[in-house]
Coordinates of C-alpha atoms in Angstrom, one line a residue:
Chain A
M1 CA -12.5 -12.9 27.6
T2 CA -15.7 -11.6 25.9
T3 CA -17.5 -13.7 23.4
P4 CA -16.2 -13.0 19.9
L5 CA -18.8 -12.0 17.3
A6 CA -21.5 -11.2 19.9
S7 CA -23.7 -9.4 17.4
W8 CA -23.6 -12.5 15.1
R9 CA -26.5 -14.9 15.8
P10 CA -25.5 -18.4 16.7
G11 CA -25.9 -20.6 13.7
A12 CA -24.2 -22.1 10.6
T13 CA -22.6 -18.8 9.4
R14 CA -21.0 -17.8 12.7
D15 CA -19.9 -21.4 13.2
A16 CA -18.3 -21.4 9.8
I17 CA -16.4 -18.1 10.5
L18 CA -15.2 -19.4 13.9
A19 CA -14.2 -22.7 12.5
F20 CA -12.2 -21.1 9.7
V21 CA -10.3 -18.8 12.1
R22 CA -9.6 -21.7 14.5
A23 CA -8.3 -23.8 11.6
V24 CA -5.8 -21.3 10.2
T25 CA -4.6 -20.2 13.7
T26 CA -4.1 -23.7 15.2
Q27 CA -0.4 -24.3 15.4
G28 CA 0.5 -27.7 14.1
G29 CA -2.9 -28.1 12.4
D30 CA -3.2 -29.0 8.7
D31 CA -4.7 -25.6 7.9
F32 CA -2.3 -23.5 9.9
V33 CA -1.3 -20.2 8.3
P34 CA 1.5 -18.1 9.8
P35 CA 0.4 -14.7 11.0
S36 CA 2.2 -12.8 8.3
E37 CA 0.0 -14.6 5.7
R38 CA -3.3 -14.0 7.5
I39 CA -4.5 -11.3 5.2
A40 CA -8.2 -10.3 5.2
V41 CA -9.7 -7.9 2.7
F42 CA -13.0 -6.1 3.2
D43 CA -15.1 -4.1 0.7
N44 CA -16.4 -0.9 2.3
D45 CA -19.7 0.4 0.8
G46 CA -22.5 -2.1 1.8
T47 CA -19.9 -4.3 3.5
L48 CA -18.7 -2.2 6.4
W49 CA -21.2 0.6 6.3
C50 CA -24.6 1.4 4.8
E51 CA -24.7 2.4 1.1
Q52 CA -28.4 2.9 0.8
P53 CA -30.2 4.9 -0.4
V54 CA -27.1 6.7 -1.4
Q55 CA -23.4 5.8 -1.3
V56 CA -21.8 8.0 1.2
Q57 CA -19.2 9.3 -1.2
V58 CA -21.9 10.4 -3.5
A59 CA -23.6 12.3 -0.7
F60 CA -20.2 13.8 0.1
S61 CA -19.6 14.7 -3.5
E62 CA -23.0 16.4 -3.6
A63 CA -21.9 18.6 -0.8
R64 CA -18.6 19.3 -2.6
V65 CA -20.4 20.2 -5.8
S66 CA -22.7 22.5 -3.9
A67 CA -19.6 24.3 -2.6
M68 CA -18.2 24.5 -6.1
A69 CA -21.5 25.9 -7.4
E70 CA -21.2 28.8 -5.0
A71 CA -18.1 29.8 -6.8
D72 CA -19.3 28.8 -10.3
P73 CA -23.1 29.0 -10.6
T74 CA -23.0 27.7 -14.2
L75 CA -22.6 24.2 -12.7
K76 CA -26.2 24.4 -11.7
T77 CA -27.3 24.1 -15.3
R78 CA -24.6 21.7 -16.6
Q79 CA -24.6 17.9 -16.4
P80 CA -23.4 15.9 -14.6
W81 CA -23.0 18.6 -12.0
K82 CA -26.7 19.4 -12.1
A83 CA -27.6 15.8 -11.2
F84 CA -25.4 16.0 -8.2
L85 CA -26.9 19.3 -7.1
E86 CA -30.5 18.1 -7.6
H87 CA -29.9 14.6 -6.1
D88 CA -31.1 13.2 -9.4
M89 CA -30.3 9.6 -8.8
A90 CA -31.7 8.3 -12.1
T91 CA -29.3 10.5 -14.0
L92 CA -26.4 9.6 -11.7
H93 CA -27.1 5.9 -11.9
A94 CA -27.3 6.1 -15.7
L95 CA -23.6 7.3 -15.6
G96 CA -22.7 3.9 -14.1
K97 CA -20.6 3.4 -11.1
K98 CA -17.4 4.4 -12.7
G99 CA -19.0 7.5 -14.3
V100 CA -20.4 8.7 -10.9
F101 CA -17.1 8.2 -9.3
E102 CA -15.3 10.1 -12.0
V103 CA -17.5 13.1 -11.4
A104 CA -17.1 12.6 -7.6
F105 CA -13.3 12.5 -7.9
A106 CA -13.3 15.6 -10.1
A107 CA -15.2 17.4 -7.3
H108 CA -12.4 16.4 -4.9
S109 CA -9.5 17.6 -7.0
G110 CA -7.4 20.7 -7.1
M111 CA -6.5 20.5 -3.5
T112 CA -3.8 19.0 -1.4
A113 CA -4.1 15.6 0.1
E114 CA -4.1 17.3 3.6
T115 CA -6.8 19.7 2.7
F116 CA -9.0 17.0 1.3
D117 CA -8.5 15.0 4.5
Q118 CA -9.7 18.0 6.6
I119 CA -12.7 18.6 4.4
A120 CA -13.7 14.9 4.5
K121 CA -13.4 14.7 8.3
A122 CA -15.4 17.9 8.8
W123 CA -18.2 16.7 6.5
L124 CA -18.3 13.2 8.2
G125 CA -18.6 15.0 11.5
E126 CA -21.7 17.0 10.4
A127 CA -23.7 15.3 7.7
L128 CA -26.6 13.1 8.5
H129 CA -27.9 10.0 6.7
P130 CA -31.1 10.9 4.8
K131 CA -33.1 7.9 6.1
F132 CA -31.7 7.2 9.5
R133 CA -30.9 10.8 10.5
R134 CA -27.7 9.7 12.1
P135 CA -24.1 10.6 11.2
Y136 CA -22.7 8.2 8.6
L137 CA -20.0 7.0 10.9
E138 CA -22.8 5.6 13.1
L139 CA -24.1 3.6 10.2
V140 CA -21.2 1.2 10.3
Y141 CA -22.2 -2.4 10.8
R142 CA -21.6 -3.6 14.3
P143 CA -21.1 -7.3 13.4
Q144 CA -18.4 -6.3 10.9
L145 CA -16.5 -4.2 13.5
E146 CA -16.6 -7.2 15.7
L147 CA -15.3 -9.4 12.9
L148 CA -12.5 -6.9 12.1
G149 CA -11.5 -6.8 15.8
Y150 CA -11.7 -10.6 16.2
L151 CA -9.6 -11.2 13.2
R152 CA -6.9 -8.8 14.4
S153 CA -7.0 -10.4 17.8
Q154 CA -6.2 -13.7 16.0
G155 CA -3.1 -12.3 14.2
F156 CA -4.8 -11.2 10.9
K157 CA -4.0 -8.0 9.1
T158 CA -7.2 -6.3 7.9
F159 CA -7.4 -4.4 4.7
I160 CA -10.1 -2.4 3.0
V161 CA -10.4 -2.9 -0.8
S162 CA -13.1 -0.5 -2.0
G163 CA -14.4 1.1 -5.1
G164 CA -14.7 4.3 -3.0
G165 CA -11.9 6.8 -2.9
A166 CA -8.9 5.7 -1.0
D167 CA -8.3 9.2 0.4
F168 CA -12.0 9.5 1.5
I169 CA -11.9 6.2 3.4
R170 CA -8.5 7.0 4.9
A171 CA -10.1 10.1 6.5
F172 CA -12.0 7.8 8.9
A173 CA -10.9 4.2 8.6
E174 CA -8.3 4.2 11.3
R175 CA -10.6 5.6 14.0
T176 CA -13.7 3.9 12.8
Y177 CA -12.4 0.5 11.7
G178 CA -9.0 0.3 13.2
V179 CA -7.5 0.1 9.6
P180 CA -4.6 2.5 9.0
P181 CA -4.3 4.5 5.8
E182 CA -1.7 2.2 4.2
Q183 CA -4.1 -0.7 4.6
V184 CA -6.8 1.1 2.7
V185 CA -6.9 0.3 -1.1
G186 CA -9.4 2.2 -3.1
S187 CA -10.0 4.2 -6.2
T188 CA -7.5 7.0 -6.8
V189 CA -6.8 10.0 -8.9
N190 CA -3.5 11.1 -10.3
T191 CA -1.5 13.6 -8.2
R192 CA 1.1 16.2 -9.0
L193 CA 4.0 17.3 -6.9
D194 CA 4.0 21.1 -6.5
E195 CA 6.6 23.3 -4.9
I196 CA 5.0 26.3 -3.3
D197 CA 7.2 28.7 -1.3
G198 CA 9.9 26.1 -1.1
K199 CA 7.6 23.4 0.3
L200 CA 6.6 20.3 -1.6
Q201 CA 2.9 19.2 -1.6
L202 CA 0.8 16.7 -3.5
T203 CA -2.2 18.1 -5.4
K204 CA -5.1 15.8 -6.3
L205 CA -5.9 16.0 -10.0
P206 CA -9.3 15.4 -11.7
A207 CA -8.0 12.3 -13.6
L208 CA -8.9 8.9 -12.4
Q209 CA -5.7 6.8 -11.8
S210 CA -7.4 3.5 -10.8
F211 CA -11.1 2.7 -10.5
D212 CA -10.9 -0.1 -7.9
D213 CA -13.8 -2.4 -8.9
R214 CA -14.1 -6.0 -10.1
E215 CA -10.8 -7.3 -11.6
E216 CA -9.1 -4.0 -10.7
K217 CA -9.6 -4.9 -7.0
V218 CA -7.4 -8.0 -7.6
R219 CA -4.7 -6.1 -9.5
N220 CA -4.7 -3.5 -6.7
I221 CA -4.4 -6.3 -4.1
G222 CA -1.2 -7.3 -6.0
L223 CA 0.0 -3.7 -6.2
H224 CA -0.7 -2.7 -2.6
I225 CA -0.8 -5.8 -0.5
G226 CA 1.5 -8.1 -2.4
R227 CA 0.0 -11.3 -1.0
R228 CA -3.0 -13.3 -1.8
P229 CA -5.6 -12.9 1.0
I230 CA -7.0 -15.9 2.8
L231 CA -10.3 -14.2 3.7
A232 CA -12.4 -11.8 1.5
V233 CA -15.6 -10.1 2.5
G234 CA -17.9 -8.2 0.1
N235 CA -21.5 -7.6 -0.9
S236 CA -21.7 -7.2 -4.7
D237 CA -20.5 -8.5 -8.0
G238 CA -17.8 -5.8 -7.8
D239 CA -16.3 -8.0 -5.0
L240 CA -16.6 -11.3 -6.9
A241 CA -13.2 -11.2 -8.5
M242 CA -11.4 -10.6 -5.2
M243 CA -13.4 -13.4 -3.6
R244 CA -12.6 -15.9 -6.3
Y245 CA -9.0 -14.8 -6.3
T246 CA -8.9 -15.3 -2.5
L247 CA -10.5 -18.8 -2.9
S248 CA -8.1 -19.7 -5.7
G249 CA -5.0 -19.9 -3.5
T250 CA -3.8 -23.1 -1.9
G251 CA -4.8 -24.1 1.7
R252 CA -7.9 -23.1 3.6
R253 CA -9.6 -19.9 2.6
M254 CA -12.9 -18.2 3.0
A255 CA -15.1 -15.7 1.2
L256 CA -18.1 -14.1 2.8
L257 CA -20.9 -12.4 0.8
L258 CA -23.1 -10.1 2.7
H259 CA -26.7 -10.2 1.4
H260 CA -28.9 -7.2 2.4
D261 CA -32.2 -8.9 3.0
D262 CA -33.6 -7.0 6.0
D263 CA -35.9 -4.2 5.1
D264 CA -37.0 -3.7 8.7
R265 CA -33.6 -2.9 10.2
E266 CA -31.8 -1.6 7.1
V267 CA -32.6 -1.7 3.4
A268 CA -33.2 -4.9 1.4
Y269 CA -31.5 -4.8 -2.0
D270 CA -29.5 -6.9 -4.4
R271 CA -30.1 -7.3 -8.2
D272 CA -31.7 -4.0 -8.9
F273 CA -29.2 -1.6 -7.3
R274 CA -27.8 -0.1 -10.5
L275 CA -24.7 1.4 -9.0
S276 CA -23.4 -1.9 -7.6
P277 CA -25.6 -4.9 -8.3
L278 CA -25.5 -8.3 -6.7
V279 CA -26.4 -11.0 -9.2
E280 CA -23.7 -13.4 -10.2
A281 CA -22.1 -13.6 -6.8
L282 CA -25.5 -14.5 -5.3
D283 CA -26.5 -17.0 -7.9
R284 CA -23.2 -18.8 -8.1
A285 CA -22.1 -18.5 -4.4
D286 CA -22.3 -22.3 -3.9
D287 CA -20.4 -23.1 -7.2
Y288 CA -17.6 -20.7 -6.1
G289 CA -17.5 -21.8 -2.5
I290 CA -18.6 -18.5 -1.2
T291 CA -20.4 -18.3 2.2
T292 CA -23.5 -16.1 2.1
V293 CA -24.3 -14.0 5.1
S294 CA -27.9 -12.9 5.6
V295 CA -28.4 -9.6 7.5
K296 CA -31.9 -10.9 8.6
R297 CA -30.8 -14.3 9.7
D298 CA -27.2 -13.9 10.8
W299 CA -27.0 -10.5 12.5
A300 CA -28.4 -9.9 15.9
A301 CA -27.7 -6.1 15.6
V302 CA -27.0 -4.1 12.5
F303 CA -25.5 -0.7 13.3
V304 CA -23.1 0.4 16.0
E305 CA -24.4 2.2 19.0
P306 CA -24.5 6.0 18.6
R307 CA -21.2 7.5 19.6
R308 CA -19.2 10.6 19.3
V309 CA -17.7 11.4 15.9
D310 CA -14.4 13.2 15.8
Chain B
M1 CA 18.1 -2.6 27.5
T2 CA 20.7 -2.8 24.7
T3 CA 22.2 0.5 23.4
P4 CA 20.2 1.6 20.4
L5 CA 22.2 2.1 17.2
A6 CA 25.3 0.3 18.5
S7 CA 26.9 0.2 15.1
W8 CA 26.6 4.0 14.8
R9 CA 29.6 5.8 16.1
P10 CA 29.0 8.3 18.9
G11 CA 28.9 11.8 17.4
A12 CA 26.8 14.5 15.9
T13 CA 24.9 12.3 13.5
R14 CA 23.9 9.6 16.0
D15 CA 23.0 12.3 18.5
A16 CA 20.8 14.1 16.0
I17 CA 18.9 10.8 15.2
L18 CA 18.5 10.0 18.9
A19 CA 17.4 13.6 19.6
F20 CA 14.8 13.5 16.8
V21 CA 13.3 10.2 18.0
R22 CA 13.2 11.4 21.6
A23 CA 11.5 14.7 20.6
V24 CA 8.7 13.1 18.5
T25 CA 8.1 10.3 21.1
T26 CA 8.1 12.4 24.3
Q27 CA 4.4 12.7 25.4
G28 CA 3.5 16.2 26.3
G29 CA 6.6 17.7 24.5
D30 CA 6.3 20.4 21.8
D31 CA 7.3 18.0 19.1
F32 CA 5.3 14.9 20.1
V33 CA 3.9 12.9 17.2
P34 CA 1.2 10.2 17.9
P35 CA 2.4 6.7 16.9
S36 CA 0.0 6.5 14.0
E37 CA 1.8 9.4 12.3
R38 CA 5.3 8.1 13.0
I39 CA 6.0 7.1 9.4
A40 CA 9.5 6.5 8.2
V41 CA 10.5 5.9 4.6
F42 CA 13.7 4.3 3.4
D43 CA 15.1 3.9 0.0
N44 CA 16.6 0.4 -0.6
D45 CA 19.5 0.3 -3.1
G46 CA 22.5 2.0 -1.6
T47 CA 20.4 2.9 1.5
L48 CA 19.6 -0.5 3.1
W49 CA 21.9 -2.7 1.0
C50 CA 24.9 -2.4 -1.2
E51 CA 24.3 -1.3 -4.8
Q52 CA 27.9 -1.4 -6.0
P53 CA 29.4 -2.4 -8.4
V54 CA 26.0 -3.6 -9.6
Q55 CA 22.5 -3.0 -8.4
V56 CA 21.2 -6.3 -7.1
Q57 CA 18.1 -6.3 -9.3
V58 CA 20.4 -5.8 -12.4
A59 CA 22.4 -8.9 -11.3
F60 CA 19.1 -10.8 -10.8
S61 CA 17.9 -9.7 -14.2
E62 CA 21.1 -10.9 -15.8
A63 CA 20.4 -14.3 -14.4
R64 CA 16.8 -14.1 -15.6
V65 CA 17.9 -13.1 -19.1
S66 CA 20.4 -16.0 -19.1
A67 CA 17.5 -18.3 -18.4
M68 CA 15.5 -16.7 -21.2
A69 CA 18.4 -17.0 -23.6
E70 CA 18.4 -20.8 -23.1
A71 CA 14.9 -20.8 -24.5
D72 CA 15.6 -18.2 -27.2
P73 CA 19.3 -18.0 -28.2
T74 CA 18.6 -15.0 -30.5
L75 CA 18.6 -12.8 -27.4
K76 CA 22.4 -13.3 -27.2
T77 CA 22.8 -11.1 -30.3
R78 CA 20.0 -8.6 -29.6
Q79 CA 20.3 -5.4 -27.5
P80 CA 19.5 -4.7 -24.8
W81 CA 19.5 -8.4 -23.9
K82 CA 23.0 -8.8 -25.1
A83 CA 24.3 -6.2 -22.7
F84 CA 22.7 -8.0 -19.8
L85 CA 24.2 -11.3 -20.9
E86 CA 27.6 -9.9 -21.3
H87 CA 27.5 -7.7 -18.2
D88 CA 28.2 -4.8 -20.4
M89 CA 27.6 -2.0 -17.8
A90 CA 28.6 0.8 -20.2
T91 CA 25.7 -0.1 -22.5
L92 CA 23.3 -0.7 -19.6
H93 CA 24.1 2.6 -18.0
A94 CA 23.6 4.4 -21.3
L95 CA 20.0 3.2 -21.1
G96 CA 19.6 5.2 -18.0
K97 CA 18.1 3.9 -14.7
K98 CA 14.6 3.7 -16.1
G99 CA 15.7 2.0 -19.3
V100 CA 17.6 -0.6 -17.4
F101 CA 14.7 -1.3 -15.1
E102 CA 12.3 -1.5 -18.1
V103 CA 14.4 -4.3 -19.5
A104 CA 14.7 -5.9 -16.1
F105 CA 11.0 -5.9 -15.5
A106 CA 10.4 -7.3 -19.0
A107 CA 12.6 -10.2 -18.0
H108 CA 10.5 -10.8 -14.9
S109 CA 7.2 -10.8 -16.7
G110 CA 4.9 -13.5 -18.1
M111 CA 4.7 -15.3 -14.8
T112 CA 2.4 -15.2 -11.8
A113 CA 3.3 -13.1 -8.8
E114 CA 3.7 -16.3 -6.8
T115 CA 6.2 -17.9 -9.3
F116 CA 8.2 -14.7 -9.4
D117 CA 8.4 -14.7 -5.6
Q118 CA 9.8 -18.2 -5.6
I119 CA 12.3 -17.4 -8.3
A120 CA 13.5 -14.3 -6.5
K121 CA 13.9 -16.1 -3.2
A122 CA 15.8 -19.0 -4.8
W123 CA 18.2 -16.6 -6.6
L124 CA 18.8 -14.6 -3.4
G125 CA 19.6 -17.8 -1.6
E126 CA 22.3 -18.8 -4.1
A127 CA 23.8 -15.8 -5.9
L128 CA 27.0 -14.2 -4.6
H129 CA 28.0 -10.6 -4.7
P130 CA 30.8 -10.2 -7.3
K131 CA 33.2 -8.2 -5.1
F132 CA 32.5 -9.4 -1.6
R133 CA 31.7 -13.0 -2.5
R134 CA 28.8 -13.1 0.0
P135 CA 25.1 -13.6 -0.6
Y136 CA 23.4 -10.3 -1.3
L137 CA 21.3 -10.6 1.8
E138 CA 24.5 -10.4 3.9
L139 CA 25.3 -7.1 2.2
V140 CA 22.6 -5.3 4.1
Y141 CA 23.8 -2.4 6.2
R142 CA 24.0 -3.3 9.9
P143 CA 23.5 0.3 11.1
Q144 CA 20.4 0.6 9.1
L145 CA 18.9 -2.6 10.4
E146 CA 19.5 -1.2 13.9
L147 CA 17.9 2.1 12.9
L148 CA 14.8 0.3 11.4
G149 CA 14.5 -1.8 14.6
Y150 CA 15.0 1.1 16.9
L151 CA 12.4 3.2 15.1
R152 CA 9.8 0.4 15.3
S153 CA 10.6 0.0 19.0
Q154 CA 9.7 3.7 19.3
G155 CA 6.3 3.2 17.6
F156 CA 7.3 4.1 14.1
K157 CA 6.0 2.3 11.0
T158 CA 8.9 1.6 8.6
F159 CA 8.3 1.6 4.8
I160 CA 10.6 1.0 1.9
V161 CA 10.2 3.4 -1.1
S162 CA 12.5 2.2 -3.8
G163 CA 13.1 2.4 -7.5
G164 CA 13.6 -1.3 -7.4
G165 CA 10.8 -3.7 -8.2
A166 CA 8.2 -3.9 -5.4
D167 CA 7.8 -7.6 -5.9
F168 CA 11.5 -8.3 -5.9
I169 CA 12.0 -6.4 -2.6
R170 CA 8.9 -8.0 -1.1
A171 CA 10.5 -11.4 -1.7
F172 CA 13.0 -10.7 1.2
A173 CA 12.0 -7.5 3.0
E174 CA 10.0 -9.1 5.8
R175 CA 12.6 -11.5 6.9
T176 CA 15.6 -9.3 6.2
Y177 CA 14.3 -5.8 7.2
G178 CA 11.2 -6.6 9.2
V179 CA 9.1 -4.7 6.6
P180 CA 6.0 -6.6 5.4
P181 CA 5.0 -6.6 1.7
E182 CA 2.3 -3.9 2.1
Q183 CA 4.9 -1.6 3.5
V184 CA 7.1 -2.0 0.4
V185 CA 6.6 0.7 -2.3
G186 CA 8.6 0.2 -5.5
S187 CA 8.5 0.1 -9.2
T188 CA 5.7 -2.0 -10.6
V189 CA 4.5 -3.6 -13.8
N190 CA 0.9 -3.9 -15.0
T191 CA -0.7 -7.2 -14.2
R192 CA -3.5 -9.2 -15.8
L193 CA -6.1 -11.3 -14.0
D194 CA -6.3 -14.7 -15.7
E195 CA -8.6 -17.6 -15.0
I196 CA -6.9 -21.0 -15.5
D197 CA -8.8 -24.2 -14.7
G198 CA -11.3 -22.1 -12.7
K199 CA -8.6 -20.5 -10.6
L200 CA -7.8 -16.8 -10.7
Q201 CA -4.2 -15.7 -10.8
L202 CA -2.3 -12.4 -11.5
T203 CA 0.2 -12.5 -14.3
K204 CA 3.0 -9.9 -14.5
L205 CA 3.1 -8.1 -17.8
P206 CA 6.2 -6.5 -19.5
A207 CA 4.7 -3.0 -19.3
L208 CA 6.0 -0.6 -16.6
Q209 CA 3.1 0.7 -14.4
S210 CA 5.2 3.0 -12.2
F211 CA 8.9 3.8 -12.2
D212 CA 9.3 4.7 -8.5
D213 CA 12.0 7.3 -8.7
R214 CA 12.3 11.1 -7.9
E215 CA 8.8 12.8 -7.9
E216 CA 7.1 9.5 -8.5
K217 CA 8.3 8.3 -5.1
V218 CA 6.3 11.1 -3.5
R219 CA 3.2 10.3 -5.6
N220 CA 3.5 6.7 -4.6
I221 CA 3.8 7.7 -0.9
G222 CA 0.5 9.4 -1.4
L223 CA -0.9 6.4 -3.2
H224 CA 0.3 3.7 -0.9
I225 CA 1.0 5.2 2.5
G226 CA -1.5 8.1 2.5
R227 CA 0.3 10.1 5.1
R228 CA 3.3 12.4 4.9
P229 CA 6.4 10.7 6.5
I230 CA 8.2 12.4 9.3
L231 CA 11.5 10.7 8.5
A232 CA 13.1 9.9 5.1
V233 CA 16.3 8.1 4.5
G234 CA 18.0 7.9 1.1
N235 CA 21.4 8.1 -0.7
S236 CA 20.8 9.7 -4.1
D237 CA 19.1 12.5 -6.0
G238 CA 16.4 9.9 -6.7
D239 CA 15.5 10.3 -3.0
L240 CA 15.6 14.1 -2.9
A241 CA 11.9 14.7 -3.7
M242 CA 10.8 12.4 -0.9
M243 CA 13.2 13.9 1.5
R244 CA 12.1 17.4 0.7
Y245 CA 8.4 16.3 0.8
T246 CA 9.0 14.9 4.3
L247 CA 10.7 18.0 5.5
S248 CA 7.9 20.2 4.0
G249 CA 5.3 19.1 6.6
T250 CA 4.6 20.9 9.8
G251 CA 6.3 19.9 13.1
R252 CA 9.6 18.2 13.6
R253 CA 10.9 16.1 10.8
M254 CA 14.2 14.6 9.6
A255 CA 15.9 13.5 6.4
L256 CA 19.0 11.4 6.3
L257 CA 21.3 11.3 3.3
L258 CA 23.7 8.4 3.3
H259 CA 27.1 9.3 1.6
H260 CA 29.1 6.3 0.5
D261 CA 32.6 7.7 1.2
D262 CA 34.4 4.6 2.5
D263 CA 36.4 2.7 -0.2
D264 CA 38.1 0.5 2.4
R265 CA 35.1 -1.1 3.9
E266 CA 32.6 -0.7 1.0
V267 CA 32.7 1.4 -2.2
A268 CA 33.1 5.2 -2.4
Y269 CA 30.8 6.8 -5.0
D270 CA 28.5 9.7 -5.5
R271 CA 28.4 12.0 -8.5
D272 CA 29.7 9.6 -11.1
F273 CA 27.4 6.7 -10.6
R274 CA 25.4 7.0 -13.7
L275 CA 22.6 4.7 -12.7
S276 CA 21.7 6.7 -9.6
P277 CA 23.9 9.8 -9.1
L278 CA 24.2 11.9 -5.9
V279 CA 24.8 15.5 -6.8
E280 CA 22.1 18.0 -5.9
A281 CA 21.1 16.3 -2.6
L282 CA 24.8 16.4 -1.5
D283 CA 25.5 20.0 -2.6
R284 CA 22.3 21.4 -1.2
A285 CA 21.8 19.2 1.9
D286 CA 22.3 22.2 4.2
D287 CA 19.9 24.4 2.3
Y288 CA 17.2 21.8 2.5
G289 CA 17.8 20.8 6.1
I290 CA 19.0 17.3 5.2
T291 CA 21.4 15.5 7.6
T292 CA 24.3 13.8 5.8
V293 CA 25.5 10.5 7.1
S294 CA 29.1 9.5 6.3
V295 CA 29.8 5.8 6.1
K296 CA 33.4 6.4 7.0
R297 CA 32.7 8.8 9.9
D298 CA 29.4 7.6 11.3
W299 CA 29.3 3.8 10.9
A300 CA 31.3 1.6 13.2
A301 CA 30.3 -1.4 11.1
V302 CA 29.0 -1.6 7.6
F303 CA 27.5 -5.0 6.8
V304 CA 25.5 -7.5 8.9
E305 CA 27.3 -10.5 10.3
P306 CA 27.2 -13.5 8.0
R307 CA 24.1 -15.5 8.6
R308 CA 21.9 -18.1 7.0
V309 CA 19.7 -17.1 4.1
D310 CA 16.3 -18.7 3.7

């Protein structure tokens, strides 16, 4: 058997994860949790893949808005479209996380779920990250892929609970993370059922149905998963409610907060990232019983090896 | 290996199901579907368990309203509570399916998801069906349990997509049907995240979030499952949209419509069941390519063997 969590450095953090998993999987032990209750939830942006200097869905939306501006050049002079086209992050960040995503989702609407899936897959296969010059799917965190796989090998079910668009994440999550579409919870838009030539199809509308951030992440865990997780992993205050909800259940539980503190291998950021700041969760991690993970200290490698994208 | 679908009588219907499953699972065949795309959706009331003479959740709600009336006797004189307390089906049916469920969901609100789960499990362990005098969990259709198990043995993922309350079905679906909570899609209420003594909990509110019937079933398939099913099973016009959506995809697909036509072994009903009529789906099954299943003709047994409820 290969060593679990090989890209995690030996030390207190890795030991704590291994001890937690051992405790909840040891039959007859005080902390044993039956497999059906071994629910783990992971944030996506900044937790499973790199969100700096730009969240991937924002970059994708810029590409979508560019395509829209070909058809309607007036978008080039109208906000907020102009900001997307000019990669004007100051203006975008001023919209706030929800505002940015509302525009992003509007740019993804008016098409069927199947068409959206094809467009997202095609873009992910071509686009390159502006700093690292690698496809975004190569900027997935290797230690987290190992953690996902290790948890599943120990009978856990792994879910993504992200502020990003559920349909966008579903376009790659099964191949990249081993997480099937129904285990992806994210922000969503309303849809309409259309009949065209006798065939029924779902069309994505430009109206936000759920912005899956902060308390809404917990409500959506109730809606989609229907059980309280025993492990939650995140990296911002947007994940704090689901971490605290996870820790509020009975029995042994764990919450991991990823702190991006390695400017050499990735990007160091926390309080000042306007789109998704990390303040309260960092300051009060000890009070809440949250285990902080340091990229610099705890991860021997950051990104996955380059590989083919399909 | 045991014969699959042993409680299904040999004949055209069983042959059609077996041929469909063989076609989509034969590697290299024209109709092969990879396991991750083998999504099957089942309605619950009248499809997986008996909904006559009363839908189980209505009976459960009557019990809940009785408990509420202990605390607030004025409910005994106020509609629609009075109708629940007096089992006044004419008044309840006049509310329509959505109206009945709105009252039912109101009777399930004001408690945490965990408390609701305990109450539902306790009631299902005690309550008896008014006609058959057996626990409701024994009035699950044996041929359908075999079908669910057979599909899973052939790499399918099985989902429930029901007008009933998602949380109510989740209280028994894993043990009874082998369908885990995250694979149960149903009607839902809004929830609120409360902090009590430093612990976070979700409280069910008396406001309907989604009434999972007709077109909404398809929208919720998009929301929760994120892939178009290749097999849909239902028994009423409330299931027609998801059947047609299933059949509208490319490649080989199947939709099964269960027709309750056996008054000896169960209850015969279709057009006149006000809460959930079967009219268009029955009349137009051939046009739409839906395969009709007759309880009388196709099922050698109807209910599961009596067994312990836990």
